[in-house]
XYZ file of C-alpha atoms in Angstrom:
147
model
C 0.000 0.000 0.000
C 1.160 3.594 -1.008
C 1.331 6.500 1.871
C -1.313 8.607 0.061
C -3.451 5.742 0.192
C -3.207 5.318 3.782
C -4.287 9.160 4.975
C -7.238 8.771 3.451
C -8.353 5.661 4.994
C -11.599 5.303 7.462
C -14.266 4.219 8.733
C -17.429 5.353 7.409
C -20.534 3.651 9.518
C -24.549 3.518 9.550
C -25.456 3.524 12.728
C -29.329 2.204 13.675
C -30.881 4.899 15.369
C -31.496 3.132 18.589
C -29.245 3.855 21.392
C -27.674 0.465 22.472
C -27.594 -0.843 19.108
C -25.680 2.515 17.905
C -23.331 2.789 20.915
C -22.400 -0.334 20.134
C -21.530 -0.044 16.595
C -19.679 3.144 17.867
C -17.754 1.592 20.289
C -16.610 -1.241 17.964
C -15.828 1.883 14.870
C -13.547 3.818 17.353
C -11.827 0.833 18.339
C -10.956 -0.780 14.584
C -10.259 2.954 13.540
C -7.590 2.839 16.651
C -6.182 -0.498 15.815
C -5.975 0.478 11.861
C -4.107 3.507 12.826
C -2.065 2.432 15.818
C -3.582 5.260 17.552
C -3.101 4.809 21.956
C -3.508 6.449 24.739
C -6.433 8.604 25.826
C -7.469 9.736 22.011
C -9.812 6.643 21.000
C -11.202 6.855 25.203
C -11.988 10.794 24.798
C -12.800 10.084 20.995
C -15.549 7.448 22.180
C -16.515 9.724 24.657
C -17.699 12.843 22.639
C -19.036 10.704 20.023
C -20.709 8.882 22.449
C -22.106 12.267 23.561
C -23.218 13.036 19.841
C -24.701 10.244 18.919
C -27.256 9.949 22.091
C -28.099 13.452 21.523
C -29.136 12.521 17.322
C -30.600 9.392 18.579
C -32.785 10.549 21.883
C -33.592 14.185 20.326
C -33.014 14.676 16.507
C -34.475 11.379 15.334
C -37.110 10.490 17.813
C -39.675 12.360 15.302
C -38.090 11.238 12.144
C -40.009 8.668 9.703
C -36.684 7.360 8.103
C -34.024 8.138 10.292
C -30.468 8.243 9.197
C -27.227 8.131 11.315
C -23.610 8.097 10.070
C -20.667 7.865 11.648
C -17.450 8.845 9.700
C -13.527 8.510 11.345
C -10.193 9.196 9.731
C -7.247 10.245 10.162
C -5.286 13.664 8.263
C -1.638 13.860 9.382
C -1.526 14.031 13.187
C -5.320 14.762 13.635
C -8.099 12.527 13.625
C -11.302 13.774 12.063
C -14.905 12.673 13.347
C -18.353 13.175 11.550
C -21.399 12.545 12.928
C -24.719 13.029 10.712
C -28.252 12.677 11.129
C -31.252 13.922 9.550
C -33.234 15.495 12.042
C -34.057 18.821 12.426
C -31.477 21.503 12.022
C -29.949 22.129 15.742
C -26.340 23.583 16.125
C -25.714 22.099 20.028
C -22.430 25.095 20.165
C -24.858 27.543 19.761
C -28.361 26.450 21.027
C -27.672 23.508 23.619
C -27.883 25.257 27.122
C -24.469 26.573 28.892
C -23.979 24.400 31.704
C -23.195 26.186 34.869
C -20.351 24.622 36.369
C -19.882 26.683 39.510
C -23.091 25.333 41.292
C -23.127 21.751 42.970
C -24.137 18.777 41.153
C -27.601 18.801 43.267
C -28.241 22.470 42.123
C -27.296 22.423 38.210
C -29.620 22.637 35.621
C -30.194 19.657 33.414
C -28.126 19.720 29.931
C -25.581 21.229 27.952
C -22.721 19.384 30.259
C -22.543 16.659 27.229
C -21.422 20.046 24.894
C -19.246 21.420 27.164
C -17.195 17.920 27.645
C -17.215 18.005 23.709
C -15.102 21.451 23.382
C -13.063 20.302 26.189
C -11.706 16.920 24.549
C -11.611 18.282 21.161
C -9.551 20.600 18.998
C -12.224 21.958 16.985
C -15.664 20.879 17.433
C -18.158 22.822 14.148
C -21.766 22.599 13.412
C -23.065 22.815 9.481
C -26.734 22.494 7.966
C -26.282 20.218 4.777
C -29.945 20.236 3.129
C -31.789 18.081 5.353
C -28.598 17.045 7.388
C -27.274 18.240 10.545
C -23.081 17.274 10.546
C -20.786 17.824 13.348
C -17.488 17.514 12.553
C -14.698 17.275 15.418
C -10.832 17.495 15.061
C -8.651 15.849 17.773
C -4.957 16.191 18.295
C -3.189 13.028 18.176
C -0.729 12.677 21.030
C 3.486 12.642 20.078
């Protein structure tokens, strides 16, 4: 296999819109996109983690209305970042800009319900950007890989 062929290598996944079935299928992406890649360390945890996040929001919020949902997970890897898609085709919702701001100074007991799933998002990623595609919301997330 050539070098260029290897950058732009991936995985590219339908998930099922229901939430064990898809975490699954998640879980199982992230870890043959790690082994393909050789890619340790705390990436493919944090990477499962905010696509985790993602993926319960499409499935318990986006596509709970939707007669033919569709869910698509895409992973791959440009130079020493790894970039993450999630789609679904729900209706438009940019979580950066409309998902509450969590209020981290109260207690646990005392916080509002929501937006902590965001903020853990910006906090393990790079770059984390919202885009309305016709009918299809896509976050797209850039994570560092470790030296």
């Amino acid at each position: 296999m050539g070098g260029a062929e290897q950058e732009h290598r991936g995985i590219d996944v339908r998930l099922k819109p229901e939430l064990n079935t898809a975490l699954t299928a998640l879980a199982d992406a992230v870890e043959e996109f790690a082994a393909q890649e050789s890619i340790g360390g705390a990436l493919p945890i944090n990477l499962n983690l905010v696509l985790d996040e993602l993926v319960t929001n499409s499935v318990s919020y986006a596509l709970s209305d939707v007669a033919e949902p569709v869910l698509r997970l895409q992973i791959r890897r440009d130079g020493d970042v790894v970039v993450a898609e999630v789609e679904d085709n729900g209706a438009a919702f940019d979580p950066f800009k409309e998902a509450p701001k969590p209020d981290i100074e109260q207690g646990l007991d005392e916080r509002p319900i929501g937006g902590l799933g965001v903020f853990l998002v910006m906090q393990l990623t790079e770059t984390a950007h919202y885009e309305r595609d016709g009918d299809v919301n896509r976050i797209i997330l850039h994570m560092k890989m470790e030296s």
